[in-house]
PDB file of C-alpha atoms and ligand atoms in Angstrom:
ATOM      1  CA  MET A 266     108.439 131.019 140.817  1.00 87.00           C
ATOM      2  CA  VAL A 267     109.368 131.847 143.804  1.00 91.00           C
ATOM      3  CA  GLU A 268     113.472 132.702 142.551  1.00 94.00           C
ATOM      4  CA  ARG A 269     115.116 132.822 138.989  1.00 95.00           C
ATOM      5  CA  LEU A 270     118.898 131.543 138.357  1.00 95.00           C
ATOM      6  CA  GLN A 271     120.977 131.582 136.018  1.00 94.00           C
ATOM      7  CA  PRO A 272     124.172 129.380 136.383  1.00 94.00           C
ATOM      8  CA  ALA A 273     125.160 129.801 132.280  1.00 92.00           C
ATOM      9  CA  PRO A 274     125.496 133.017 130.165  1.00 90.00           C
ATOM     10  CA  ASP A 275     122.212 131.125 127.642  1.00 94.00           C
ATOM     11  CA  CYS A 276     120.255 128.490 131.127  1.00 96.00           C
ATOM     12  CA  VAL A 277     117.544 129.929 133.449  1.00 97.00           C
ATOM     13  CA  GLU A 278     116.867 127.982 136.764  1.00 97.00           C
ATOM     14  CA  LEU A 279     113.669 128.858 137.816  1.00 97.00           C
ATOM     15  CA  VAL A 280     112.355 127.832 141.429  1.00 96.00           C
ATOM     16  CA  MET A 281     109.046 127.364 141.769  1.00 95.00           C
ATOM     17  CA  GLU A 282     106.486 125.992 144.580  1.00 93.00           C
ATOM     18  CA  PHE A 283     102.970 123.391 143.092  1.00 91.00           C
ATOM     19  CA  PRO A 284     100.246 123.833 145.491  1.00 86.00           C
ATOM     20  CA  ASP A 285     100.504 119.695 145.923  1.00 83.00           C
ATOM     21  CA  ASP A 286     103.329 117.170 146.947  1.00 79.00           C
ATOM     22  CA  GLU A 287     103.064 114.418 144.062  1.00 84.00           C
ATOM     23  CA  ALA A 288     106.364 113.888 144.350  1.00 88.00           C
ATOM     24  CA  PRO A 289     108.387 112.664 141.120  1.00 94.00           C
ATOM     25  CA  LYS A 290     110.655 110.264 140.161  1.00 96.00           C
ATOM     26  CA  PRO A 291     113.690 110.919 138.934  1.00 97.00           C
ATOM     27  CA  GLY A 292     113.311 111.592 134.763  1.00 98.00           C
ATOM     28  CA  GLN A 293     110.322 111.898 135.082  1.00 98.00           C
ATOM     29  CA  PHE A 294     109.097 115.337 132.734  1.00 98.00           C
ATOM     30  CA  TYR A 295     106.444 118.716 133.327  1.00 97.00           C
ATOM     31  CA  MET A 296     104.286 120.341 130.763  1.00 97.00           C
ATOM     32  CA  LEU A 297     105.319 124.032 131.507  1.00 95.00           C
ATOM     33  CA  SER A 298     104.561 127.485 129.980  1.00 92.00           C
ATOM     34  CA  THR A 299     103.360 130.764 131.508  1.00 89.00           C
ATOM     35  CA  GLY A 300      99.926 130.049 131.098  1.00 78.00           C
ATOM     36  CA  ASP A 301      99.564 133.791 129.836  1.00 72.00           C
ATOM     37  CA  GLY A 302      99.372 134.819 126.281  1.00 66.00           C
ATOM     38  CA  ARG A 303     102.665 135.526 126.402  1.00 63.00           C
ATOM     39  CA  ASP A 304     104.608 132.262 125.100  1.00 59.00           C
ATOM     40  CA  THR A 305     103.612 129.773 122.389  1.00 66.00           C
ATOM     41  CA  TYR A 306     100.228 128.347 122.548  1.00 68.00           C
ATOM     42  CA  LEU A 307     101.597 125.176 123.217  1.00 81.00           C
ATOM     43  CA  PRO A 308     103.264 124.106 126.961  1.00 91.00           C
ATOM     44  CA  ARG A 309     107.125 122.836 127.162  1.00 94.00           C
ATOM     45  CA  PRO A 310     108.313 119.177 128.424  1.00 97.00           C
ATOM     46  CA  LEU A 311     111.554 120.180 130.935  1.00 98.00           C
ATOM     47  CA  SER A 312     112.920 117.234 133.243  1.00 98.00           C
ATOM     48  CA  PHE A 313     112.173 118.499 136.844  1.00 97.00           C
ATOM     49  CA  TYR A 314     116.024 119.780 138.595  1.00 97.00           C
ATOM     50  CA  ARG A 315     116.323 120.301 142.180  1.00 97.00           C
ATOM     51  CA  THR A 316     113.624 119.489 144.953  1.00 95.00           C
ATOM     52  CA  PHE A 317     113.621 120.962 148.145  1.00 93.00           C
ATOM     53  CA  SER A 318     110.847 120.058 149.961  1.00 90.00           C
ATOM     54  CA  PRO A 319     108.043 117.856 148.532  1.00 85.00           C
ATOM     55  CA  ARG A 320     105.629 120.569 147.021  1.00 91.00           C
ATOM     56  CA  ARG A 321     109.348 123.540 145.675  1.00 94.00           C
ATOM     57  CA  MET A 322     111.010 121.442 143.302  1.00 96.00           C
ATOM     58  CA  SER A 323     113.908 123.395 139.992  1.00 97.00           C
ATOM     59  CA  PHE A 324     114.206 123.402 136.414  1.00 97.00           C
ATOM     60  CA  LEU A 325     117.129 124.276 134.817  1.00 97.00           C
ATOM     61  CA  PHE A 326     117.115 124.935 130.859  1.00 97.00           C
ATOM     62  CA  ARG A 327     118.692 126.667 127.510  1.00 96.00           C
ATOM     63  CA  VAL A 328     116.503 129.914 126.727  1.00 97.00           C
ATOM     64  CA  VAL A 329     116.831 128.060 122.169  1.00 95.00           C
ATOM     65  CA  GLY A 330     112.901 129.325 121.608  1.00 93.00           C
ATOM     66  CA  PRO A 331     110.080 131.040 122.237  1.00 91.00           C
ATOM     67  CA  GLY A 332     108.725 128.563 124.824  1.00 91.00           C
ATOM     68  CA  THR A 333     112.218 128.675 126.957  1.00 94.00           C
ATOM     69  CA  GLN A 334     111.965 132.879 126.532  1.00 93.00           C
ATOM     70  CA  ALA A 335     108.904 133.079 128.367  1.00 91.00           C
ATOM     71  CA  LEU A 336     109.815 131.275 130.602  1.00 93.00           C
ATOM     72  CA  ALA A 337     113.142 132.348 131.276  1.00 94.00           C
ATOM     73  CA  ALA A 338     111.125 135.571 131.876  1.00 92.00           C
ATOM     74  CA  LEU A 339     109.352 135.371 134.545  1.00 92.00           C
ATOM     75  CA  LYS A 340     110.070 137.169 137.547  1.00 91.00           C
ATOM     76  CA  PRO A 341     109.128 135.449 141.165  1.00 91.00           C
ATOM     77  CA  ARG A 342     105.771 135.585 142.260  1.00 90.00           C
ATOM     78  CA  ASP A 343     104.978 134.834 138.580  1.00 91.00           C
ATOM     79  CA  ARG A 344     102.241 132.446 138.295  1.00 88.00           C
ATOM     80  CA  LEU A 345     102.866 129.457 135.747  1.00 89.00           C
ATOM     81  CA  GLN A 346     101.401 126.794 134.504  1.00 92.00           C
ATOM     82  CA  ALA A 347     102.666 122.820 135.311  1.00 93.00           C
ATOM     83  CA  MET A 348     100.983 119.677 133.977  1.00 94.00           C
ATOM     84  CA  GLY A 349     103.075 116.760 135.828  1.00 95.00           C
ATOM     85  CA  PRO A 350     104.310 114.757 136.415  1.00 96.00           C
ATOM     86  CA  LEU A 351     105.044 112.970 133.471  1.00 97.00           C
ATOM     87  CA  GLY A 352     106.507 109.792 131.557  1.00 98.00           C
ATOM     88  CA  ARG A 353     108.530 106.848 132.481  1.00 97.00           C
ATOM     89  CA  GLY A 354     111.098 107.733 134.580  1.00 98.00           C
ATOM     90  CA  PHE A 355     114.755 105.866 135.282  1.00 98.00           C
ATOM     91  CA  PRO A 356     114.018 102.707 137.334  1.00 97.00           C
ATOM     92  CA  VAL A 357     116.590 103.819 141.225  1.00 96.00           C
ATOM     93  CA  PRO A 358     117.426  99.269 142.027  1.00 94.00           C
ATOM     94  CA  ASP A 359     116.846  98.724 145.960  1.00 93.00           C
ATOM     95  CA  GLN A 360     121.340  96.840 145.853  1.00 91.00           C
ATOM     96  CA  PRO A 361     123.938  98.939 146.707  1.00 92.00           C
ATOM     97  CA  ILE A 362     125.439  98.845 142.839  1.00 94.00           C
ATOM     98  CA  ARG A 363     128.027 101.167 141.252  1.00 96.00           C
ATOM     99  CA  ALA A 364     126.328 103.745 139.327  1.00 97.00           C
ATOM    100  CA  VAL A 365     128.115 106.066 136.704  1.00 98.00           C
ATOM    101  CA  LEU A 366     125.978 109.304 135.075  1.00 98.00           C
ATOM    102  CA  VAL A 367     126.447 110.896 132.040  1.00 98.00           C
ATOM    103  CA  GLY A 368     124.544 114.212 131.854  1.00 98.00           C
ATOM    104  CA  GLY A 369     125.687 116.880 128.314  1.00 96.00           C
ATOM    105  CA  GLY A 370     124.584 120.173 128.500  1.00 93.00           C
ATOM    106  CA  VAL A 371     120.919 120.820 129.562  1.00 95.00           C
ATOM    107  CA  GLY A 372     120.808 116.705 130.389  1.00 96.00           C
ATOM    108  CA  VAL A 373     121.874 117.327 133.791  1.00 97.00           C
ATOM    109  CA  PRO A 374     118.425 118.456 135.608  1.00 97.00           C
ATOM    110  CA  PRO A 375     117.257 114.769 135.805  1.00 98.00           C
ATOM    111  CA  LEU A 376     121.145 113.456 137.414  1.00 98.00           C
ATOM    112  CA  TRP A 377     120.443 115.310 140.134  1.00 98.00           C
ATOM    113  CA  SER A 378     116.913 113.517 142.292  1.00 97.00           C
ATOM    114  CA  LEU A 379     118.700 110.329 140.337  1.00 98.00           C
ATOM    115  CA  GLY A 380     122.152 110.676 142.422  1.00 98.00           C
ATOM    116  CA  ARG A 381     119.916 110.927 145.253  1.00 97.00           C
ATOM    117  CA  ALA A 382     118.276 108.739 145.649  1.00 97.00           C
ATOM    118  CA  LEU A 383     120.921 106.187 143.977  1.00 97.00           C
ATOM    119  CA  LEU A 384     122.767 107.164 147.008  1.00 97.00           C
ATOM    120  CA  GLU A 385     120.285 107.093 149.408  1.00 96.00           C
ATOM    121  CA  ARG A 386     120.018 103.305 148.589  1.00 96.00           C
ATOM    122  CA  GLY A 387     124.195 103.034 149.548  1.00 96.00           C
ATOM    123  CA  ALA A 388     125.139 103.311 145.699  1.00 96.00           C
ATOM    124  CA  LYS A 389     128.593 104.487 144.619  1.00 96.00           C
ATOM    125  CA  VAL A 390     127.800 106.544 142.589  1.00 97.00           C
ATOM    126  CA  THR A 391     129.979 108.851 139.440  1.00 97.00           C
ATOM    127  CA  ALA A 392     128.733 111.874 137.313  1.00 98.00           C
ATOM    128  CA  LEU A 393     130.515 111.814 134.361  1.00 98.00           C
ATOM    129  CA  ILE A 394     129.410 116.262 132.785  1.00 98.00           C
ATOM    130  CA  GLY A 395     130.047 117.480 129.706  1.00 97.00           C
ATOM    131  CA  ALA A 396     129.469 120.679 127.762  1.00 96.00           C
ATOM    132  CA  ARG A 397     131.156 122.351 124.597  1.00 95.00           C
ATOM    133  CA  THR A 398     133.129 124.551 126.591  1.00 95.00           C
ATOM    134  CA  ARG A 399     134.109 125.533 130.156  1.00 94.00           C
ATOM    135  CA  SER A 400     131.077 127.816 130.295  1.00 93.00           C
ATOM    136  CA  GLY A 401     128.601 125.719 129.422  1.00 94.00           C
ATOM    137  CA  LEU A 402     129.191 122.237 132.635  1.00 96.00           C
ATOM    138  CA  LEU A 403     126.118 123.036 134.600  1.00 96.00           C
ATOM    139  CA  GLY A 404     124.780 121.039 138.183  1.00 96.00           C
ATOM    140  CA  GLN A 405     129.233 120.445 139.340  1.00 96.00           C
ATOM    141  CA  ALA A 406     128.527 121.695 142.620  1.00 97.00           C
ATOM    142  CA  GLU A 407     125.058 120.983 142.866  1.00 97.00           C
ATOM    143  CA  LEU A 408     125.964 117.246 142.090  1.00 98.00           C
ATOM    144  CA  GLN A 409     129.228 117.053 144.356  1.00 97.00           C
ATOM    145  CA  ALA A 410     127.446 119.395 147.215  1.00 97.00           C
ATOM    146  CA  LEU A 411     124.616 115.917 146.958  1.00 96.00           C
ATOM    147  CA  GLY A 412     128.401 113.858 147.897  1.00 95.00           C
ATOM    148  CA  LEU A 413     128.389 112.036 144.129  1.00 96.00           C
ATOM    149  CA  GLU A 414     131.878 112.313 142.279  1.00 96.00           C
ATOM    150  CA  VAL A 415     131.979 114.229 139.736  1.00 98.00           C
ATOM    151  CA  ARG A 416     133.953 114.145 136.399  1.00 98.00           C
ATOM    152  CA  THR A 417     133.794 117.112 133.658  1.00 98.00           C
ATOM    153  CA  ALA A 418     134.909 116.965 129.645  1.00 98.00           C
ATOM    154  CA  THR A 419     134.423 120.206 127.303  1.00 98.00           C
ATOM    155  CA  ASP A 420     135.168 119.315 123.831  1.00 97.00           C
ATOM    156  CA  ASP A 421     137.266 122.447 123.668  1.00 97.00           C
ATOM    157  CA  GLY A 422     139.480 121.407 126.576  1.00 97.00           C
ATOM    158  CA  THR A 423     138.797 123.931 128.709  1.00 97.00           C
ATOM    159  CA  ARG A 424     137.718 122.351 132.018  1.00 97.00           C
ATOM    160  CA  GLY A 425     138.424 118.021 132.608  1.00 97.00           C
ATOM    161  CA  HIS A 426     139.380 116.379 129.765  1.00 98.00           C
ATOM    162  CA  ARG A 427     139.996 117.364 126.353  1.00 98.00           C
ATOM    163  CA  GLY A 428     136.551 115.500 124.244  1.00 97.00           C
ATOM    164  CA  PRO A 429     134.013 113.381 124.602  1.00 98.00           C
ATOM    165  CA  VAL A 430     132.349 113.082 127.580  1.00 98.00           C
ATOM    166  CA  THR A 431     131.535 109.499 126.439  1.00 98.00           C
ATOM    167  CA  GLU A 432     135.469 108.578 126.461  1.00 97.00           C
ATOM    168  CA  LEU A 433     135.847 109.089 130.248  1.00 97.00           C
ATOM    169  CA  LEU A 434     132.606 105.597 130.307  1.00 96.00           C
ATOM    170  CA  PRO A 435     135.638 103.489 130.243  1.00 94.00           C
ATOM    171  CA  GLY A 436     138.137 104.645 132.356  1.00 89.00           C
ATOM    172  CA  LEU A 437     134.950 103.175 135.402  1.00 93.00           C
ATOM    173  CA  ASP A 438     133.885  99.733 137.033  1.00 91.00           C
ATOM    174  CA  ALA A 439     129.867 100.418 136.341  1.00 93.00           C
ATOM    175  CA  ASP A 440     127.742  97.973 136.697  1.00 94.00           C
ATOM    176  CA  GLN A 441     124.310 100.885 135.550  1.00 96.00           C
ATOM    177  CA  VAL A 442     125.228 104.046 133.503  1.00 98.00           C
ATOM    178  CA  PHE A 443     122.602 106.273 133.275  1.00 98.00           C
ATOM    179  CA  ALA A 444     122.506 108.958 131.014  1.00 98.00           C
ATOM    180  CA  CYS A 445     120.089 112.327 129.793  1.00 98.00           C
ATOM    181  CA  GLY A 446     121.853 114.545 126.896  1.00 96.00           C
ATOM    182  CA  PRO A 447     122.370 115.129 123.307  1.00 96.00           C
ATOM    183  CA  GLU A 448     121.620 112.119 120.832  1.00 96.00           C
ATOM    184  CA  PRO A 449     125.273 111.624 119.807  1.00 96.00           C
ATOM    185  CA  MET A 450     126.161 111.323 123.286  1.00 97.00           C
ATOM    186  CA  LEU A 451     123.332 108.820 123.900  1.00 97.00           C
ATOM    187  CA  ARG A 452     124.462 106.466 121.015  1.00 96.00           C
ATOM    188  CA  ALA A 453     127.837 106.655 122.313  1.00 97.00           C
ATOM    189  CA  VAL A 454     126.229 105.530 125.661  1.00 97.00           C
ATOM    190  CA  GLN A 455     123.971 103.150 124.081  1.00 96.00           C
ATOM    191  CA  ALA A 456     126.985 101.515 121.799  1.00 96.00           C
ATOM    192  CA  PHE A 457     129.307 100.934 125.359  1.00 96.00           C
ATOM    193  CA  ALA A 458     126.404  99.780 126.169  1.00 96.00           C
ATOM    194  CA  ALA A 459     126.650  97.326 123.536  1.00 95.00           C
ATOM    195  CA  SER A 460     130.064  96.135 123.877  1.00 94.00           C
ATOM    196  CA  ARG A 461     130.485  95.608 127.622  1.00 91.00           C
ATOM    197  CA  PRO A 462     127.060  94.473 128.038  1.00 90.00           C
ATOM    198  CA  LEU A 463     125.734  96.302 130.647  1.00 90.00           C
ATOM    199  CA  PRO A 464     122.136  95.690 129.985  1.00 89.00           C
ATOM    200  CA  ASP A 465     120.957  98.079 133.129  1.00 93.00           C
ATOM    201  CA  THR A 466     121.879 101.032 130.887  1.00 97.00           C
ATOM    202  CA  TYR A 467     118.814 103.548 130.945  1.00 98.00           C
ATOM    203  CA  LEU A 468     119.124 106.213 128.352  1.00 98.00           C
ATOM    204  CA  ALA A 469     116.275 110.197 128.399  1.00 98.00           C
ATOM    205  CA  LEU A 470     114.937 110.851 125.476  1.00 97.00           C
ATOM    206  CA  GLU A 471     113.914 114.274 124.461  1.00 95.00           C
ATOM    207  CA  ALA A 472     111.522 114.688 121.281  1.00 95.00           C
ATOM    208  CA  ALA A 473     109.450 117.979 120.682  1.00 94.00           C
ATOM    209  CA  MET A 474     106.409 117.058 122.443  1.00 96.00           C
ATOM    210  CA  ALA A 475     102.888 118.471 121.967  1.00 94.00           C
ATOM    211  CA  CYS A 476     100.167 117.587 124.319  1.00 96.00           C
ATOM    212  CA  GLY A 477     103.165 115.571 126.636  1.00 97.00           C
ATOM    213  CA  TYR A 478     100.559 112.423 127.869  1.00 96.00           C
ATOM    214  CA  GLY A 479     100.358 109.959 124.955  1.00 94.00           C
ATOM    215  CA  VAL A 480      97.408 111.594 122.747  1.00 94.00           C
ATOM    216  CA  CYS A 481      99.574 113.034 119.718  1.00 94.00           C
ATOM    217  CA  LEU A 482     101.768 110.599 118.807  1.00 93.00           C
ATOM    218  CA  GLY A 483     103.870 113.666 117.956  1.00 94.00           C
ATOM    219  CA  CYS A 484     106.313 112.142 120.472  1.00 97.00           C
ATOM    220  CA  ALA A 485     106.750 108.962 119.021  1.00 95.00           C
ATOM    221  CA  VAL A 486     110.602 106.883 118.230  1.00 95.00           C
ATOM    222  CA  GLU A 487     110.369 103.857 116.826  1.00 94.00           C
ATOM    223  CA  ARG A 488     110.412 100.680 119.023  1.00 94.00           C
ATOM    224  CA  ALA A 489     114.173  97.698 118.202  1.00 93.00           C
ATOM    225  CA  LYS A 490     111.608  95.656 117.797  1.00 91.00           C
ATOM    226  CA  PRO A 491     108.107  96.540 117.638  1.00 90.00           C
ATOM    227  CA  ASP A 492     105.918  94.896 120.031  1.00 85.00           C
ATOM    228  CA  PRO A 493     102.799  92.117 118.400  1.00 85.00           C
ATOM    229  CA  GLU A 494     100.498  92.328 121.822  1.00 84.00           C
ATOM    230  CA  LEU A 495     100.222  96.289 120.680  1.00 78.00           C
ATOM    231  CA  GLY A 496      98.997  95.204 116.602  1.00 76.00           C
ATOM    232  CA  PRO A 497      99.170  98.149 114.561  1.00 70.00           C
ATOM    233  CA  TYR A 498     100.568 100.728 117.484  1.00 75.00           C
ATOM    234  CA  GLY A 499     103.267  98.226 118.538  1.00 88.00           C
ATOM    235  CA  THR A 500     106.327  99.534 115.733  1.00 93.00           C
ATOM    236  CA  TYR A 501     105.974 103.275 118.031  1.00 94.00           C
ATOM    237  CA  ALA A 502     107.008 104.087 121.508  1.00 95.00           C
ATOM    238  CA  ARG A 503     105.881 107.812 122.844  1.00 95.00           C
ATOM    239  CA  VAL A 504     108.485 109.017 124.424  1.00 97.00           C
ATOM    240  CA  CYS A 505     105.682 110.947 126.818  1.00 97.00           C
ATOM    241  CA  ARG A 506     104.375 108.197 127.902  1.00 95.00           C
ATOM    242  CA  GLU A 507     106.482 105.022 127.509  1.00 94.00           C
ATOM    243  CA  GLY A 508     109.482 106.644 127.912  1.00 96.00           C
ATOM    244  CA  PRO A 509     110.771 109.989 127.859  1.00 98.00           C
ATOM    245  CA  VAL A 510     113.415 107.026 129.910  1.00 98.00           C
ATOM    246  CA  PHE A 511     113.979 103.630 127.963  1.00 97.00           C
ATOM    247  CA  ARG A 512     116.571 101.232 128.103  1.00 97.00           C
ATOM    248  CA  TRP A 513     119.452 101.457 125.619  1.00 96.00           C
ATOM    249  CA  ASP A 514     118.208  98.290 123.725  1.00 95.00           C
ATOM    250  CA  GLU A 515     114.026  99.289 123.594  1.00 95.00           C
ATOM    251  CA  VAL A 516     114.322 102.680 121.107  1.00 93.00           C
ATOM    252  CA  LYS A 517     116.263 103.336 118.357  1.00 90.00           C
ATOM    253  CA  PHE A 518     116.677 106.964 117.874  1.00 85.00           C
TER     254      PHE A 518
HETATM  255  C1  FAD B 756     111.534 114.588 128.707  1.00 56.31           C
HETATM  256  C2  FAD B 756     111.982 115.851 128.044  1.00 56.31           C
HETATM  257  C3  FAD B 756     112.344 116.963 128.942  1.00 56.31           C
HETATM  258  C4  FAD B 756     113.154 118.003 129.071  1.00 56.31           C
HETATM  259  N1  FAD B 756     114.499 118.523 129.476  1.00 56.31           N
HETATM  260  C5  FAD B 756     114.658 120.543 129.425  1.00 56.31           C
HETATM  261  C6  FAD B 756     115.634 120.032 130.340  1.00 56.31           C
HETATM  262  O1  FAD B 756     115.606 119.722 131.455  1.00 56.31           O
HETATM  263  N2  FAD B 756     116.453 121.277 130.433  1.00 56.31           N
HETATM  264  C7  FAD B 756     115.992 121.921 129.114  1.00 56.31           C
HETATM  265  O2  FAD B 756     116.870 122.596 128.277  1.00 56.31           O
HETATM  266  N3  FAD B 756     115.493 121.605 128.070  1.00 56.31           N
HETATM  267  C8  FAD B 756     114.781 119.896 128.062  1.00 56.31           C
HETATM  268  N4  FAD B 756     114.161 119.531 127.163  1.00 56.31           N
HETATM  269  C9  FAD B 756     114.226 120.496 126.008  1.00 56.31           C
HETATM  270  C10 FAD B 756     112.609 121.170 126.204  1.00 56.31           C
HETATM  271  O3  FAD B 756     111.497 120.751 126.217  1.00 56.31           O
HETATM  272  C11 FAD B 756     113.239 122.266 124.006  1.00 56.31           C
HETATM  273  O4  FAD B 756     114.390 123.183 124.597  1.00 56.31           O
HETATM  274  C12 FAD B 756     112.391 122.932 124.185  1.00 56.31           C
HETATM  275  O5  FAD B 756     109.642 122.613 123.787  1.00 56.31           O
HETATM  276  C13 FAD B 756     112.327 124.236 123.472  1.00 56.31           C
HETATM  277  O6  FAD B 756     111.358 124.999 123.614  1.00 56.31           O
HETATM  278  P1  FAD B 756     111.487 126.893 122.864  1.00 56.31           P
HETATM  279  O7  FAD B 756     109.302 127.175 122.681  1.00 56.31           O
HETATM  280  O8  FAD B 756     112.167 128.332 123.863  1.00 56.31           O
HETATM  281  O9  FAD B 756     112.138 126.103 120.961  1.00 56.31           O
HETATM  282  P2  FAD B 756     111.724 125.689 119.668  1.00 56.31           P
HETATM  283  O10 FAD B 756     110.779 126.869 119.431  1.00 56.31           O
HETATM  284  O11 FAD B 756     110.729 124.629 120.068  1.00 56.31           O
HETATM  285  O12 FAD B 756     113.425 125.324 119.203  1.00 56.31           O
HETATM  286  C14 FAD B 756     113.504 126.426 118.889  1.00 56.31           C
HETATM  287  C15 FAD B 756     114.665 125.658 118.112  1.00 56.31           C
HETATM  288  O13 FAD B 756     115.827 125.695 119.048  1.00 56.31           O
HETATM  289  C16 FAD B 756     116.255 124.153 118.895  1.00 56.31           C
HETATM  290  N5  FAD B 756     116.397 123.555 120.264  1.00 56.31           N
HETATM  291  C17 FAD B 756     114.848 121.923 120.388  1.00 56.31           C
HETATM  292  N6  FAD B 756     115.065 122.209 122.188  1.00 56.31           N
HETATM  293  C18 FAD B 756     117.097 122.140 122.372  1.00 56.31           C
HETATM  294  C19 FAD B 756     117.972 121.988 122.079  1.00 56.31           C
HETATM  295  N7  FAD B 756     116.923 121.306 123.782  1.00 56.31           N
HETATM  296  N8  FAD B 756     119.297 121.857 123.268  1.00 56.31           N
HETATM  297  C20 FAD B 756     119.236 122.710 121.324  1.00 56.31           C
HETATM  298  N9  FAD B 756     117.930 123.360 120.843  1.00 56.31           N
HETATM  299  C21 FAD B 756     117.180 122.897 121.188  1.00 56.31           C
HETATM  300  C22 FAD B 756     115.086 123.655 118.060  1.00 56.31           C
HETATM  301  O14 FAD B 756     115.045 122.311 117.090  1.00 56.31           O
HETATM  302  C23 FAD B 756     114.173 125.450 117.071  1.00 56.31           C
HETATM  303  O15 FAD B 756     115.228 125.193 115.996  1.00 56.31           O
HETATM  304  C24 FAD B 756     112.948 118.548 127.817  1.00 56.31           C
HETATM  305  C25 FAD B 756     112.785 117.486 126.370  1.00 56.31           C
HETATM  306  C26 FAD B 756     111.930 116.301 126.203  1.00 56.31           C
HETATM  307  C27 FAD B 756     111.058 115.782 125.779  1.00 56.31           C
HETATM  308  S1  FES B 757     103.458 114.748 123.050  1.00 56.31           S
HETATM  309 FE1  FES B 757     101.581 113.652 122.183  1.00 56.31          FE
HETATM  310  S2  FES B 757     101.925 111.456 122.365  1.00 56.31           S
HETATM  311 FE2  FES B 757     103.782 112.374 122.986  1.00 56.31          FE
END
């Protein structure tokens, strides 16, 4: 780990140097642990956030329990174990679409690389970021530095729109919506996609994960429509393999 930043009182950004340069796709994640017995037995899933070079990238996370506490306690030059990139990321269209990104709290990290990829393809991109209060708004300056238009919302009205960030959606023209954040926010985006309709709306889900690569089945979510080709396994999808990014109508959560 090369640098530790603290963008909010309970959030840490770790900049890491990787030995290889397998470029992750926006929305993919890594399983991270200190690997030295200081943390939990199992690694923790985290989306990558900013990429600075093919081998240098960062992770931005809220400290909520033993796994994230141990990662947050790392110091520059400490080593950590990372497995990835894992999972299915956001599909990035080649056409210059009008895209709206919606991030709630620590749902912002996967939107940075997605925003950059969309801008490179000529898209017009607006990012909506929300939090309970203004100190929880993450990534605003970093998304603006990419060239995205950023609008904010806070539950208590201390910055931007007062209320859920998804209340900003109806005022925007969008061909596609991409969202990552807490479940109530994802449900509101799902309902918005259904009401327009906006078929190309994608949601990045979170789930408790033990393995991260499809074998423990601990991260299963119900598919909206069972896949008969998969027999008894067609009722569920694994967030770590078939996700974490799903089209809005693929899963029930
Ligand atoms: C694909 C994927 C990508 C993720 N990317 C990110 C990311 O970029 N940044 C980030 O901060 N988190 C991210 N998460 C969530 C992160 O994995 C968990 O916060 C982490 O595993 C918690 O581990 P812990 O040992 O610190 O806490 P645990 O002991 O596992 O949990 C401690 C307590 O916090 C609660 N909790 C767990 N997760 C959260 C949460 N996200 N917010 C609030 N409370 C929680 C638990 O229910 C429990 O009560 C991602 C999860 C997935 C599946
Ligand atoms: S975390 Fe093990 S199957 Fe998904």
